[in-house]
Coordinates of C-alpha atoms in Angstrom, one line a residue:
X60 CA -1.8 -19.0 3.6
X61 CA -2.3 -17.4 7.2
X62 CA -5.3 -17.8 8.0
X63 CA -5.2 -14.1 9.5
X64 CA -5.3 -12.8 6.2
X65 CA -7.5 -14.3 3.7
X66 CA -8.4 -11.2 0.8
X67 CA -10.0 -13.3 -1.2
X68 CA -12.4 -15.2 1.2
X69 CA -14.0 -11.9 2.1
X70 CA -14.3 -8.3 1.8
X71 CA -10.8 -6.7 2.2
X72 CA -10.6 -3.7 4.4
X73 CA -9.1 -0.3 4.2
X74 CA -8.2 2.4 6.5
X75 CA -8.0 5.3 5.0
X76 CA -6.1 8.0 7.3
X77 CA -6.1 11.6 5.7
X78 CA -7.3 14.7 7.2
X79 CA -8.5 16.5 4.1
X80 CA -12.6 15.1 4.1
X81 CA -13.3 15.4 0.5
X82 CA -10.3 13.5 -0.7
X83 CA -10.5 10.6 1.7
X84 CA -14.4 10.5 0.4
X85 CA -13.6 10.3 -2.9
X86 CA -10.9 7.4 -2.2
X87 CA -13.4 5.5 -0.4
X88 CA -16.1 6.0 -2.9
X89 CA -13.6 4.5 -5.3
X90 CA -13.0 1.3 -4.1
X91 CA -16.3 0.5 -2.6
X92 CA -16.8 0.1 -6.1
X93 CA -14.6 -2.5 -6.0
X94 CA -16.5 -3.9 -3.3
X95 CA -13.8 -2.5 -0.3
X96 CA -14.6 -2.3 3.0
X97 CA -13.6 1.5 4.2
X98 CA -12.8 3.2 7.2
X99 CA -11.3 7.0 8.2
X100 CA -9.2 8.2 10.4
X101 CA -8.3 12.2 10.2
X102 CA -5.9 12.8 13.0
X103 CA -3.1 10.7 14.5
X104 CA -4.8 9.8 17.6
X105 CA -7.9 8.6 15.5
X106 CA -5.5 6.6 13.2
X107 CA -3.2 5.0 16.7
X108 CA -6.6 4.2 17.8
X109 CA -7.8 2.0 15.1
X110 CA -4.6 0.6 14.4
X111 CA -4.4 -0.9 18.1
X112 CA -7.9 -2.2 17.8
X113 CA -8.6 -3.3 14.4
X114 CA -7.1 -5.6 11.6
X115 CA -7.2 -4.0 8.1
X116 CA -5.5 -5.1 4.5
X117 CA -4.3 -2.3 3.9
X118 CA -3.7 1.3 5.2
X119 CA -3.5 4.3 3.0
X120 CA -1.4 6.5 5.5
X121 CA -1.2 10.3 5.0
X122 CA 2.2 12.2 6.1
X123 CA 0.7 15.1 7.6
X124 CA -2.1 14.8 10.4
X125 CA -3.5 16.7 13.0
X126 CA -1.9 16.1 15.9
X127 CA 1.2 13.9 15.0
X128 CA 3.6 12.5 11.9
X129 CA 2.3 9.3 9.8
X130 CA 5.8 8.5 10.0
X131 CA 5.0 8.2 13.8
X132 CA 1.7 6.0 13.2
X133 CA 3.9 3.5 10.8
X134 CA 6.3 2.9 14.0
X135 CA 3.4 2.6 16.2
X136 CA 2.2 -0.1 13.3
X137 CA 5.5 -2.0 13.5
X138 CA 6.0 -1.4 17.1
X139 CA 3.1 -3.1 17.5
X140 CA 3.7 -6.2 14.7
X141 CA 0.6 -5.6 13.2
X142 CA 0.7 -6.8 9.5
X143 CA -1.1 -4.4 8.0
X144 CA -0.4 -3.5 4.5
X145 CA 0.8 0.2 4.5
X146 CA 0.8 2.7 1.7
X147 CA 1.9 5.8 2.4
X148 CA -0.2 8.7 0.3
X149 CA 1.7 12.5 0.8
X150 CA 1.8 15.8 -0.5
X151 CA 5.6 15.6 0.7
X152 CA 7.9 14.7 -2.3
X153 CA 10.8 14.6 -1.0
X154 CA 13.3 11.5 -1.4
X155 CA 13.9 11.9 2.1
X156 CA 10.4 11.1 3.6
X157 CA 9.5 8.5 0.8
X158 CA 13.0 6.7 2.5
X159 CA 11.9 7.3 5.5
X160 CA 8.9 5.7 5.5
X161 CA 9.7 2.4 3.4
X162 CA 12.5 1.6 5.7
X163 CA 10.4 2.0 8.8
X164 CA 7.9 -0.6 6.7
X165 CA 5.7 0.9 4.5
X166 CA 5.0 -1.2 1.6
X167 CA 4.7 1.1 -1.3
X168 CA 4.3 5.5 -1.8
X169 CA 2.2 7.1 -3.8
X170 CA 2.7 10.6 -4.4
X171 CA 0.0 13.5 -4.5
X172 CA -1.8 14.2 -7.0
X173 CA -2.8 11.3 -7.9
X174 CA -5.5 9.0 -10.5
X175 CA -7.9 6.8 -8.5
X176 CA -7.2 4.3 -10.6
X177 CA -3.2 3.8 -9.3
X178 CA -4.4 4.0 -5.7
X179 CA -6.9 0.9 -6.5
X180 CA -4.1 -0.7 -8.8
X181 CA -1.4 -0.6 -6.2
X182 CA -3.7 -2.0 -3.0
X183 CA -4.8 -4.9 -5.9
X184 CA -0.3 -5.4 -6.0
X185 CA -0.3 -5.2 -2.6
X186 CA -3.1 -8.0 -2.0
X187 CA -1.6 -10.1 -4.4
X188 CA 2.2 -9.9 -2.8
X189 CA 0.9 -10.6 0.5
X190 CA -1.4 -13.8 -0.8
X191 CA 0.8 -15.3 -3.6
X192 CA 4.5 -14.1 -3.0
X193 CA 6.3 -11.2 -5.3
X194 CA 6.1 -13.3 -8.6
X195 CA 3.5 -12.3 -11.1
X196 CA 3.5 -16.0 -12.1
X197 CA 1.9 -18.3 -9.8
X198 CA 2.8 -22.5 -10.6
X199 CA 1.1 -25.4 -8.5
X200 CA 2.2 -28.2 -10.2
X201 CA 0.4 -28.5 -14.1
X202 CA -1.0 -25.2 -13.7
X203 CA 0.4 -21.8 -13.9
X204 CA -1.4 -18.8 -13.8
X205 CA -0.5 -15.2 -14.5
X206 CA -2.1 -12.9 -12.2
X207 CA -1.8 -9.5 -14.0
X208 CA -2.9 -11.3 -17.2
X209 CA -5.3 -13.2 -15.4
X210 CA -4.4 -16.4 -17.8
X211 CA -4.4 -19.7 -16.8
X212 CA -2.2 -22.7 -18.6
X213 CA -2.7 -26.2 -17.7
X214 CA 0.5 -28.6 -18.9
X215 CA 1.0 -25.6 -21.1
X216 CA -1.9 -25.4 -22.8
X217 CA -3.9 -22.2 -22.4
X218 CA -7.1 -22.6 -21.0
X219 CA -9.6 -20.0 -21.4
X220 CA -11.6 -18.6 -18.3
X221 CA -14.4 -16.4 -17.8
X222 CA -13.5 -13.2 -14.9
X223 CA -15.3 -15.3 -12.2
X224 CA -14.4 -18.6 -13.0
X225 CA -10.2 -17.1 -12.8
X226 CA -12.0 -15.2 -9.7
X227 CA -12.8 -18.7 -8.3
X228 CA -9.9 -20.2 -9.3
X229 CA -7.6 -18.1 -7.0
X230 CA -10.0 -17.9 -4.2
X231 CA -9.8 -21.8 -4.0
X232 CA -5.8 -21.8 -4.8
X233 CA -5.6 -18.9 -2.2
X234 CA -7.1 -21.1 0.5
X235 CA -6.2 -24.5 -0.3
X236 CA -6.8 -27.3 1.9
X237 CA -9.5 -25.8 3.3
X238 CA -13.3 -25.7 2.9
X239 CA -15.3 -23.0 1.6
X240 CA -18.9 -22.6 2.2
X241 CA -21.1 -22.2 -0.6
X242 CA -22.5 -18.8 1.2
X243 CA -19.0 -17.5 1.1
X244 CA -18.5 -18.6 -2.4
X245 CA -21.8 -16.7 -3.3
X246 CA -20.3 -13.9 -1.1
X247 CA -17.4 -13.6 -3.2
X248 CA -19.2 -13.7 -6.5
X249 CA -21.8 -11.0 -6.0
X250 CA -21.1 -8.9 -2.7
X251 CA -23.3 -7.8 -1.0
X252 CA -26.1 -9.3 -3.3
X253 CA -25.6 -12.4 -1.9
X254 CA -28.2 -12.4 1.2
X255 CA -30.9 -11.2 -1.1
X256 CA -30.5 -14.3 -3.2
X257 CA -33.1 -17.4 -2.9
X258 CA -30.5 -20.1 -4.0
X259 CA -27.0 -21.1 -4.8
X260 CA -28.0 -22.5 -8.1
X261 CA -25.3 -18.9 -10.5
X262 CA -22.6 -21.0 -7.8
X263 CA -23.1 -24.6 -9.3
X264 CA -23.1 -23.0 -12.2
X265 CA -20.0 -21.0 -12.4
X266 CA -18.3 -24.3 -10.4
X267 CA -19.2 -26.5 -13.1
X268 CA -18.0 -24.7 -15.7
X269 CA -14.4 -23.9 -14.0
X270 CA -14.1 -27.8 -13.1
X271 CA -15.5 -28.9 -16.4
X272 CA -12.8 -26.9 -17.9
X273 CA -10.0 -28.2 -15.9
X274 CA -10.8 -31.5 -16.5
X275 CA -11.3 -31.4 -20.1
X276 CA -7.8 -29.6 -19.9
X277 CA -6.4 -32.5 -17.8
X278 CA -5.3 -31.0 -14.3
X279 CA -5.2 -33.4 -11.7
X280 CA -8.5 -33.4 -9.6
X281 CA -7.5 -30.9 -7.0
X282 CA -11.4 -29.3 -6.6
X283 CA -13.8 -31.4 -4.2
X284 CA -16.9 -31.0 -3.6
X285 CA -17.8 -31.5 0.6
X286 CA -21.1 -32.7 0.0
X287 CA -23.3 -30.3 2.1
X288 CA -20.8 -28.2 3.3
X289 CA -18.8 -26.6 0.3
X290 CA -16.1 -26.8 -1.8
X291 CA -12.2 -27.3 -1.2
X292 CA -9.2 -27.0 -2.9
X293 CA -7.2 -30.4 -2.1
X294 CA -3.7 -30.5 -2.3

């Protein structure tokens, strides 16, 4: 995985471009409680602006802005070979528009009105295509995993996680070969709780359990313990 892109070694990152106030709010209060970073942009020269100078995950792109098209801020995107994630959010419905905009490179276009829920649903298939490829099935050697089951199988016997443990599983999977601090690990687990925490003892924990699992299940010893460092993934 690039390591210019890593949504599951921190806190992903949306920009949330949209000129009406109350809507963009209640986006953002959405998916901060799903632990997303958020940032606004309400007119095209405020979205152009943090495009050039900022990385994000994804950006939820309105069609009609103060000052300029969002069709015109998705070519500044790709005219600048940013990799941003772009979901296009409009009033427009027209076939023509949603065209538009998916050919010039927008990932995905979500009409309005629209549920919360299929916003935060469609950045989570977003995030997934970028850090694991189209398929809904993920296979590294014994193990395969369904990601919108969140299952795991090992020699195709099912093995039976708890939401963190699968949480951990793909964070290590995700970054493999590399090593992951246990204050990142913590991080990931519990958010912004993390630095208000006095030890790392709920990571051992949850670690132990997910290897102890694998093992009884009979994967091959991919997760490695970097004594005072971390924990990595080996392949």
């Amino acid at each position: 995985i690039s390591s210019n892109f890593n949504p599951y070694l921190r806190r992903v990152k949306i920009l949330i471009v949209e000129d009406e106030r109350e809507l963009a709010s209640s986006i953002a209060d959405y998916l901060k409680g799903q632990s997303y970073l958020c940032e606004f942009a309400e007119t095209y020269s405020q979205a152009v602006d943090k495009i050039s100078a900022f990385q994000y995950d994804c950006i939820l792109l309105d069609l009609m802005l103060p000052g300029g098209s969002g069709l015109k801020v998705l070519e500044e995107i790709k005219r600048q070979n940013k990799q941003d994630g772009v979901i296009i959010i409009s009033a427009k419905g027209s076939l023509e528009d949603k065209i538009s905009g998916l050919q010039i490179g927008a990932d995905d276009y979500i009409a309005k009105p629209f549920h919360l829920s299929e916003v935060s649903a469609r950045i989570h298939s977003l995030l997934r295509r970028k850090q694991f490829g189209s398929s809904n099935i993920l296979t590294l050697n014994e193990l395969q995993i369904n990601l919108l089951a969140k299952t795991l199988t090992v020699n195709g016997e099912s093995v039976n996680l708890t939401k963190k443990e699968f949480d951990l599983l793909l964070l290590f999977i995700g970054n493999k070969n590399r090593i992951i601090s246990k204050n990142a690990l913590a991080e990931h687990l519990s958010g912004d709780m993390a630095d208000m925490l006095d030890n790392h003892d709920f990571v051992y924990a949850h670690i132990k359990n997910l290897k102890r699992k694998l093992t009884e299940a009979g994967y091959n010893n991919y997760l490695k313990t970097v004594y005072g460092t971390g924990y990595k993934w080996e392949i």
